Coordinates of C-alpha atoms and ligand atoms in Angstrom, one line a residue:
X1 CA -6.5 -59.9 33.5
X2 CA -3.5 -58.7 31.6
X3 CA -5.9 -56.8 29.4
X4 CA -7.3 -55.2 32.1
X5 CA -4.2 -53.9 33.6
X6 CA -3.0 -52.8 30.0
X7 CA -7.2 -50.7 30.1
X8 CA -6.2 -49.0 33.0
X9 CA -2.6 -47.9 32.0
X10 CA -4.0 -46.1 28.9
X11 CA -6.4 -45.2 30.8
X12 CA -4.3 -43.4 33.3
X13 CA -2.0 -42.4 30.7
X14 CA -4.5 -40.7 28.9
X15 CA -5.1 -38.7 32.2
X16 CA -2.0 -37.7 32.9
X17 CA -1.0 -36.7 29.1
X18 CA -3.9 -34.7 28.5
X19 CA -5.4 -33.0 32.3
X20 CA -8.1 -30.6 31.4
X21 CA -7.1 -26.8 31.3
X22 CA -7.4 -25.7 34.8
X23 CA -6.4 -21.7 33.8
X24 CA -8.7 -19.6 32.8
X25 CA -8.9 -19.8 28.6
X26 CA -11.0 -16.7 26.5
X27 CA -11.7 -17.2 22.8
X28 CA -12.0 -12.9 21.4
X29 CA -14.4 -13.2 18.0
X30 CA -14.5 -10.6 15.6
X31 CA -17.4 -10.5 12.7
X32 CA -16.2 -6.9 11.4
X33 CA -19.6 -5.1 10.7
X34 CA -21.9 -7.4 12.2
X35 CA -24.4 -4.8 13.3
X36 CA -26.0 -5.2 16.6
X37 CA -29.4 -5.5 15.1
X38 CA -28.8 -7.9 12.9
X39 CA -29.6 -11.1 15.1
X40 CA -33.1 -9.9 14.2
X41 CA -33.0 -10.5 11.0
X42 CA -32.9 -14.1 10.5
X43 CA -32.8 -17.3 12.9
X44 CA -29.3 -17.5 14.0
X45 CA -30.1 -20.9 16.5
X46 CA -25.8 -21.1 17.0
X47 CA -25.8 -17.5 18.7
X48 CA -29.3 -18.4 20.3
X49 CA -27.6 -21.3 22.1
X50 CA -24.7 -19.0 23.8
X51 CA -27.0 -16.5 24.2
X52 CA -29.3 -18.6 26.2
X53 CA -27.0 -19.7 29.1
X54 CA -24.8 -16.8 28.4
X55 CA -24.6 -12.4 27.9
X56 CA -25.6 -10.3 25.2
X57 CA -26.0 -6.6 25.2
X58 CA -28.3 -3.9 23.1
X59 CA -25.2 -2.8 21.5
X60 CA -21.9 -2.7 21.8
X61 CA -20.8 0.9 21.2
X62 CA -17.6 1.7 19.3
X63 CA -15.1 4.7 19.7
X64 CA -15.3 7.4 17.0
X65 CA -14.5 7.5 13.9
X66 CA -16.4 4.1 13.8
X67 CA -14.3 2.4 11.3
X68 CA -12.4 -0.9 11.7
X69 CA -8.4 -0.3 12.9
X70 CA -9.7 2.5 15.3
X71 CA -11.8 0.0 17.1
X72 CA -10.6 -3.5 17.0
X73 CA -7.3 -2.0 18.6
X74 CA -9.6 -0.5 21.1
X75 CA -11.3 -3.4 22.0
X76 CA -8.0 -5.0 22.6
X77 CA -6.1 -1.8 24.4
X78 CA -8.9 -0.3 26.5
X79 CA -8.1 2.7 25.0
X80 CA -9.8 5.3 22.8
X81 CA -8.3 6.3 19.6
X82 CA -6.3 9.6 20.8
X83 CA -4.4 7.1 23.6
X84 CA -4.9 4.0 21.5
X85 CA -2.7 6.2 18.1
X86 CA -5.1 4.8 15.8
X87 CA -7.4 7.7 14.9
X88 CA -8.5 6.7 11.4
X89 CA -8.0 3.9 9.0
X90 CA -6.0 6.1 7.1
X91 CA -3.9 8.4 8.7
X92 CA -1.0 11.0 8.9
X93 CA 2.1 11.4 11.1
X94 CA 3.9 14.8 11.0
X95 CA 6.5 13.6 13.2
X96 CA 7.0 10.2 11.7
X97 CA 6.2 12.4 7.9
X98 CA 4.3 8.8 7.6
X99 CA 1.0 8.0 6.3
X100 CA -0.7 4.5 7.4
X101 CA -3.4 2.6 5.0
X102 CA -4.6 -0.8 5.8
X103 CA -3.3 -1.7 2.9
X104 CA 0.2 -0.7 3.7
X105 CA 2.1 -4.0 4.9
X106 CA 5.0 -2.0 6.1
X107 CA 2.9 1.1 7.9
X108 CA 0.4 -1.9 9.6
X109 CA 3.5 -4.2 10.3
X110 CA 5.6 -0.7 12.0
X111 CA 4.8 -0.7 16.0
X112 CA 5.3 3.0 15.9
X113 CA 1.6 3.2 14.9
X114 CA 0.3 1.4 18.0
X115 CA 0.5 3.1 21.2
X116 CA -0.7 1.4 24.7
X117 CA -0.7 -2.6 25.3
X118 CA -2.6 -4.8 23.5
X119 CA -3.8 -8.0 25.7
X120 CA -1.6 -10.6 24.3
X121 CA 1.1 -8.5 25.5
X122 CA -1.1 -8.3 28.8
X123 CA -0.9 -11.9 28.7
X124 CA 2.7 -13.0 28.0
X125 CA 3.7 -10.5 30.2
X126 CA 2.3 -12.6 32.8
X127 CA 3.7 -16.0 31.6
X128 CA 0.9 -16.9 29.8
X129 CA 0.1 -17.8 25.9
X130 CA -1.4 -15.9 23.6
X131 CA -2.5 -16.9 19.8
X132 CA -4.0 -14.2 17.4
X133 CA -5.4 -15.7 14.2
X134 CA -5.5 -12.4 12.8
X135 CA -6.3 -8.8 14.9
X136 CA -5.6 -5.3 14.2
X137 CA -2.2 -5.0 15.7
X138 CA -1.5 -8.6 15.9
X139 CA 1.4 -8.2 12.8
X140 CA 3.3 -5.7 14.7
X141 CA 5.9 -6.1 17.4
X142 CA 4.0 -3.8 20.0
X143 CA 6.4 -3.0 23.2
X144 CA 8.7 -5.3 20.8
X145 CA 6.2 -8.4 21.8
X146 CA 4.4 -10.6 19.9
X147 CA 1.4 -13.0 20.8
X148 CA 3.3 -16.4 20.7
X149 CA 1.3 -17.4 17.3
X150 CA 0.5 -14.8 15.1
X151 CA -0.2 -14.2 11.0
X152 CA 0.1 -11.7 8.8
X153 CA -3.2 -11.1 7.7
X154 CA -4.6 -12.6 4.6
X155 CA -8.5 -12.3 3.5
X156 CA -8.4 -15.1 1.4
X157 CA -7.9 -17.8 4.3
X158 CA -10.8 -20.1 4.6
X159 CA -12.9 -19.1 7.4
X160 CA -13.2 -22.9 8.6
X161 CA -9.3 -23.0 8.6
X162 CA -9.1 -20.0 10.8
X163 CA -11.3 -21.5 13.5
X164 CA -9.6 -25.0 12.8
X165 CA -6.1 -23.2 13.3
X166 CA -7.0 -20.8 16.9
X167 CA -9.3 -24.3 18.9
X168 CA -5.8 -26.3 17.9
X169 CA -3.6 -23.2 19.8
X170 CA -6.2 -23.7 22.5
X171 CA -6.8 -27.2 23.0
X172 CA -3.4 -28.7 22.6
X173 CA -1.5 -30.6 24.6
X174 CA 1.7 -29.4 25.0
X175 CA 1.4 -25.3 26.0
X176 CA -2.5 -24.5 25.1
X177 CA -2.9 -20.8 24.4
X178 CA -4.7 -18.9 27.4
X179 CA -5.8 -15.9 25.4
X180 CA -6.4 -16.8 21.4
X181 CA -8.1 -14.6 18.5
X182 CA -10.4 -15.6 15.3
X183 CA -11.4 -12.5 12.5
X184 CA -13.7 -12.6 10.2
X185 CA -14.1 -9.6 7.0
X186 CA -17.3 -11.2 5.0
X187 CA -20.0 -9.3 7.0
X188 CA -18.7 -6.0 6.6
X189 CA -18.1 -7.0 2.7
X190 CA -21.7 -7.7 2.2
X191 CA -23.3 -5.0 4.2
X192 CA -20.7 -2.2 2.5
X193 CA -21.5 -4.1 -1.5
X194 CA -25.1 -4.5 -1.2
X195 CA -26.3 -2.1 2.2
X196 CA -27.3 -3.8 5.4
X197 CA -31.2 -4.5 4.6
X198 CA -29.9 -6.6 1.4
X199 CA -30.6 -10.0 1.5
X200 CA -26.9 -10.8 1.0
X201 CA -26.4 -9.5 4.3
X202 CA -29.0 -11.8 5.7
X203 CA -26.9 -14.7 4.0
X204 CA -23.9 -13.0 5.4
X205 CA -25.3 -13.0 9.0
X206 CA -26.5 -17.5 8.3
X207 CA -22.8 -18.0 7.4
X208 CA -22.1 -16.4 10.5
X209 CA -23.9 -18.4 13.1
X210 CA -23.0 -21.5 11.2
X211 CA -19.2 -21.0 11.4
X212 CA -20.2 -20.7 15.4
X213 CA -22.1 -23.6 15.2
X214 CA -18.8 -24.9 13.6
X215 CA -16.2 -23.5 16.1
X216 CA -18.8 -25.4 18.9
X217 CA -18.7 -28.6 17.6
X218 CA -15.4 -28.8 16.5
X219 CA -14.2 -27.6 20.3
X220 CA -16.7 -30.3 22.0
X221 CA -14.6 -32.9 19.4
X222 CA -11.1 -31.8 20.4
X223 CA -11.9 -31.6 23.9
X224 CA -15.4 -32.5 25.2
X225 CA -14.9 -30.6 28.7
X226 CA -13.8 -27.3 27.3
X227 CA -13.9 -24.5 29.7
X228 CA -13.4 -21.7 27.2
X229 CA -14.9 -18.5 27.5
X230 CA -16.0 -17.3 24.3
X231 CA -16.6 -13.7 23.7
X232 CA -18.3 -12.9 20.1
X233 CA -17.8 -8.9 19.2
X234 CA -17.6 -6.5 16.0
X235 CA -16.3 -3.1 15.5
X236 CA -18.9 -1.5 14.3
X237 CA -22.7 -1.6 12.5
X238 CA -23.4 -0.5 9.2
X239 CA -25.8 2.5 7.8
X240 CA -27.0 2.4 3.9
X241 CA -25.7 5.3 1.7
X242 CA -27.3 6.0 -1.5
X243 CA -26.9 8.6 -4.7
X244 CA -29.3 10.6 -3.0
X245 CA -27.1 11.8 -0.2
X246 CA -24.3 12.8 -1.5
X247 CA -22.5 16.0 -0.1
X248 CA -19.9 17.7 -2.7
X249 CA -17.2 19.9 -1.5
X250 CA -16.9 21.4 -4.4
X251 CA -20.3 23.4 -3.6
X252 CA -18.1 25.1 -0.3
X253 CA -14.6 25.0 -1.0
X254 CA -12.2 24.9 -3.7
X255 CA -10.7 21.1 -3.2
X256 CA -7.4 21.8 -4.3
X257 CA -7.1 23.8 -0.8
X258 CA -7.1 20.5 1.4
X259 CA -5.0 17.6 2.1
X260 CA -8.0 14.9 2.8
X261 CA -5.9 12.3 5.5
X262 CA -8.9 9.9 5.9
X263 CA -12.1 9.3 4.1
X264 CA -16.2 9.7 4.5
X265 CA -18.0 9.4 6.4
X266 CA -15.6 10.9 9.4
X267 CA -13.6 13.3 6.6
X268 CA -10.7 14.5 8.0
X269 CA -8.1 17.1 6.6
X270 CA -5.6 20.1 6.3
X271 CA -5.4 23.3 4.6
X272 CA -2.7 23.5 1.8
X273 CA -3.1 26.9 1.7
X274 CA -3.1 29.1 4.4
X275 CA -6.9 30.1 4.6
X276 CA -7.7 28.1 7.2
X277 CA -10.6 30.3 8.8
X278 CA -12.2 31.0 4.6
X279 CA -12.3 26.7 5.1
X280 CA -13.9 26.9 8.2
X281 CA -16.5 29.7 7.6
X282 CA -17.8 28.6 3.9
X283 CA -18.2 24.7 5.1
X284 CA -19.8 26.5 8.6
X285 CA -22.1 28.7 7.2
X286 CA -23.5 25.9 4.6
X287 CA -23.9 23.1 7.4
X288 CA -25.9 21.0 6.1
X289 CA -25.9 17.1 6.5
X290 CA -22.7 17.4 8.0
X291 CA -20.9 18.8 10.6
X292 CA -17.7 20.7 10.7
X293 CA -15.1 21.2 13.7
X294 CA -11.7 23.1 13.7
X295 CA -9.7 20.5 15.5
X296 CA -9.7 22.1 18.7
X297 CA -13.4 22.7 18.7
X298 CA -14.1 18.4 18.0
X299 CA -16.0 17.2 20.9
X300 CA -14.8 15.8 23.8
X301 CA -16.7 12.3 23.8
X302 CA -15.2 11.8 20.6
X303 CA -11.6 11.3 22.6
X304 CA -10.0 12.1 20.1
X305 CA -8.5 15.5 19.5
X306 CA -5.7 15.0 21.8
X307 CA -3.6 13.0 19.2
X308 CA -0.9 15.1 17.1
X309 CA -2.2 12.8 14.3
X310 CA -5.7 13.8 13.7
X311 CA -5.6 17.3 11.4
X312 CA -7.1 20.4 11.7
X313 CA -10.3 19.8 10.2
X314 CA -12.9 17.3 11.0
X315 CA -16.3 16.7 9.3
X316 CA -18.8 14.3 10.2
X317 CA -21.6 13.5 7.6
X318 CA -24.8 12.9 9.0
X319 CA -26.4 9.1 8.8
X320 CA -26.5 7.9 5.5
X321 CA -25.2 10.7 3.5
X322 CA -21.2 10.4 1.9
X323 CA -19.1 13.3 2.0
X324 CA -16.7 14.0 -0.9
X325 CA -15.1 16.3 -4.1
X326 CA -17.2 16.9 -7.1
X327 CA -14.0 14.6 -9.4
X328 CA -14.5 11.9 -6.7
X329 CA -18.0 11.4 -7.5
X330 CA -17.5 11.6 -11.1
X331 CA -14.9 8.9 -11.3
X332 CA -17.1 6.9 -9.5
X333 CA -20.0 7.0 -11.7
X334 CA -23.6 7.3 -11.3
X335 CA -24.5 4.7 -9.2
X336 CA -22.2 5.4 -6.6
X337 CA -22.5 5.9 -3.6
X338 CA -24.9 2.6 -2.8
X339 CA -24.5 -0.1 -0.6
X340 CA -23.5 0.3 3.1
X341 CA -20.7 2.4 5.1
X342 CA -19.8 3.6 8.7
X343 CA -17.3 5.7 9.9
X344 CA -20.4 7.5 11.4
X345 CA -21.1 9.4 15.2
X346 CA -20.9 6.8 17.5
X347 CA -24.0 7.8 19.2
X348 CA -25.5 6.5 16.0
X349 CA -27.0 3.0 17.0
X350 CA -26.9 1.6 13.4
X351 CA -22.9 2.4 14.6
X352 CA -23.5 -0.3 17.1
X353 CA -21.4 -3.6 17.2
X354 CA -22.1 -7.1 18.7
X355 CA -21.4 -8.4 21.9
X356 CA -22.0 -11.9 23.2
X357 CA -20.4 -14.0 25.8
X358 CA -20.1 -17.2 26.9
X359 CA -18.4 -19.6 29.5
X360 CA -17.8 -19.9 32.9
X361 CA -16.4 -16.5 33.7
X362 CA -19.8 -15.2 32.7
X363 CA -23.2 -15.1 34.1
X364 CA -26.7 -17.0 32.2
X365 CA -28.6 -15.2 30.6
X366 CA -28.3 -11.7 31.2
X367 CA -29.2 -8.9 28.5
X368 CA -26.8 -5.8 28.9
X369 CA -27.8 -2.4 27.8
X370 CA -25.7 -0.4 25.3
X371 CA -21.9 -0.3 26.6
X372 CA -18.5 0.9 25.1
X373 CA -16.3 -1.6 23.6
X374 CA -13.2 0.6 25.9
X375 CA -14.1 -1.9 28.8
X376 CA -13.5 -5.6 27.6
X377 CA -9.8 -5.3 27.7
X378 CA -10.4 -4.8 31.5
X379 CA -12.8 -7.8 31.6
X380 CA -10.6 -9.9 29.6
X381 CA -7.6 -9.3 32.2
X382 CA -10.1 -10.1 34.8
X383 CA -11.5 -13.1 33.0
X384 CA -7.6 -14.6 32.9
X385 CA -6.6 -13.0 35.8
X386 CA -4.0 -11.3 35.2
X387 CA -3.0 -7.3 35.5
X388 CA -4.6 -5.2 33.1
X389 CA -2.2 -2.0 31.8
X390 CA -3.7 1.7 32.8
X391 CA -6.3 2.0 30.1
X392 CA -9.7 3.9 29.6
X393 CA -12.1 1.3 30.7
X394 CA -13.7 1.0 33.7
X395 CA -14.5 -3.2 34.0
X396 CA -17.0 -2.1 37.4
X397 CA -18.9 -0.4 34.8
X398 CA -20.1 -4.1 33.2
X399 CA -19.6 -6.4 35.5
X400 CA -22.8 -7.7 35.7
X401 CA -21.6 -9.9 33.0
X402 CA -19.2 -11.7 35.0
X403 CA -20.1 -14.5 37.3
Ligands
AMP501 P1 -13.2 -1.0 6.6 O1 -14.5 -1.6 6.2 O2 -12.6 -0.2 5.5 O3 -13.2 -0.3 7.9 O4 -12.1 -2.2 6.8 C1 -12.5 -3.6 6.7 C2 -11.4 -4.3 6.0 O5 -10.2 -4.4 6.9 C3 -11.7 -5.8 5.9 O6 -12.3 -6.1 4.6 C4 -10.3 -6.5 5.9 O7 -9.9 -6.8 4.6 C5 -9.4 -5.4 6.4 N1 -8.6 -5.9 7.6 C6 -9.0 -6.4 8.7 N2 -7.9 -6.8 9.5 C7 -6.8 -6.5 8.8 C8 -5.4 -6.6 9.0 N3 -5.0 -7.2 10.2 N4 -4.6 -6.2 8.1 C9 -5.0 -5.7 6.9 N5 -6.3 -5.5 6.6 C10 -7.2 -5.9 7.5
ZN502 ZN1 -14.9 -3.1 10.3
ZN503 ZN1 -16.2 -1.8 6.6

């Protein structure tokens, strides 16, 4: 009898110490440069699973110039890149007389760079917890916030121990995270190294689903009645480059009259010396695999020539092709360029991302068409119900997804 009562006090202890998470929890997944198609490829049974009683979509399309900062801070901000202040990878301020690389701890870890609100702001903001193993943005004290857990981004952690370190901010005890983060670089790696019809990339895209297959069993151990949403995305696809494309401004222009700010295939730059409309008219008259745009002439579904950061010249290499000077080239050797890039139009479906969702915010099995990745910030603030900031997307626009 004793025994018995001493069953039912752990029993009831165990309820009370550990009640299943009644908010609303959503897990935001980032393969960089997991090209939409590439599900096709190989048997992916751990994406098939969530796929089956979840959403996917054709593609999910990126925001111009289809590179990585741009859009991971768009997916998180709702905002294209002339709102969102990241318009490039690399870029220049003339009011800050600041450049930004990734590779630049102090330009990524400046808030000065980052306009709008990310989501875990979103989500503190409204009392809630949010835990970003790794984002764009996630280093910097945006609106002088930060997500409750953060890092500063290193490539080297083991992929295993990022998922092991975001399901423990979610499925703990004592203040669970509402709103958590994973990233993931090795996709893009392999499809930029060896091109995306390699069959490293097809390896790349195995390692994939079984780190999902991974993050699902190790959830259903740490807490077999998850409710977490899951929603799997990447900034961008990939397109395969080769020596055969190449596009030397040294045919057009004299180099040494341009500043280049940020790199192939969205090539942006100034004029060091005063012949702005010669530039214009010798790289206009030859247009050839490329297109060129005065910055006031870039189009408008671009978003982005309303951003004092973006120069005065814009040129946009057409698929495949890599756009840069004659000494460039040279350095680089023969081989080069090979492999994979984007940076391409976003109209350019080998530009599209991933999308798949999961959980019960979201309806089964429901195939979206293409859509831009400027909405989920909406749909995440609806997901944990909370206010989103003012922000591009429009959330009507896919809410088929939701239940
Ligand atoms: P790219 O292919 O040039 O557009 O950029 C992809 C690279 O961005 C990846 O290989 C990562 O190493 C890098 N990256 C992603 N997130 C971060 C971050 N938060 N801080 C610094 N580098 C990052
Ligand atoms: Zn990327
Ligand atoms: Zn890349």
């Amino acid at each position: 009898m004793r025994k018995y009562y001493f069953f039912l006090a752990v029993l009831f202890a165990s309820c009370v110490t550990k009640p299943s998470n009644q908010n609303p929890q959503l897990l935001l997944i980032s393969f960089d440069g997991f090209r939409a198609d590439y599900l096709s490829k190989t048997d992916t049974p751990n994406f098939d699973r969530l796929i089956e009683d979840g959403v996917t979509a054709e593609g999910l399309i990126p925001i111009f110039p289809t590179k990585t900062f741009p859009n991971h801070y768009a997916i998180v901000t709702g905002l294209y890149p002339e709102n969102n202040g990241l318009v490039g990878n690399n870029m220049y301020d003339p009011e800050m007389d600041a450049r930004y690389t990734m590779s630049d701890r102090s330009a990524v870890e400046n808030p000065d760079w980052y306009l709008g609100e990310p989501i875990w702001n979103t989500v503190e903001k409204a009392g809630k917890k949010a835990g970003s193993m790794f984002w764009v943005g996630s280093e910097a004290p945006i609106q002088n916030m930060r997500p409750t857990h953060w890092k500063t981004y290193d490539g080297r952690m083991p992929d295993e121990d990022r998922i092991d370190t975001v399901l423990t901010w979610m499925t703990r005890d004592k203040d669970p995270v509402d709103f958590g983060t994973v990233y993931f670089s090795f996709v893009d790696s392999r499809g930029h190294r060896y091109g995306p019809d390699s069959d490293e990339v097809v390896k790349a895209i195995q390692k994939a689903d079984s780190l999902v297959g991974y993050l699902i069993d190790e959830l259903t151990k740490l807490d077999p009645e998850s409710k977490i949403n899951i929603m799997i995305v990447s900034d961008h696809g990939m397109s395969e480059v080769s020596t055969g494309r190449k596009i030397v401004l040294d045919e057009y222009i004299d180099p040494g009259d341009i500043n280049i700010i940020s790199y192939s295939p969205a090539l942006m730059f100034n004029a060091v010396n005063d012949n702005e409309e010669e530039l214009y008219n010798a790289l206009k008259s030859s247009e050839n695999h490329y297109k060129v745009y005065r910055k006031s002439d870039i189009p408008d579904r671009y978003h982005l020539k309303n951003s004092h950061r973006v120069p005065e010249f814009l040129m946009v290499a057409e698929d495949g092709y890599t756009i840069n000077t004659l000494e460039y080239f040279e350095r680089r050797g023969q081989d080069y360029p090979n492999g994979g890039a984007h940076g391409f139009d976003n109209n350019n479906k080998k530009m599209d991302g991933l999308f798949i969702a999961h959980g019960p915010a979201f309806n089964n099995g429901i195939k979206m068409e293409r859509f831009e990745n400027i909405h989920l910030y909406g749909v995440m603030a609806k997901i944990l119900k909370i206010k989103p900031a003012p922000n591009d997307g429009n959330p009507e626009s896919v809410k088929k997804m939701l239940r």
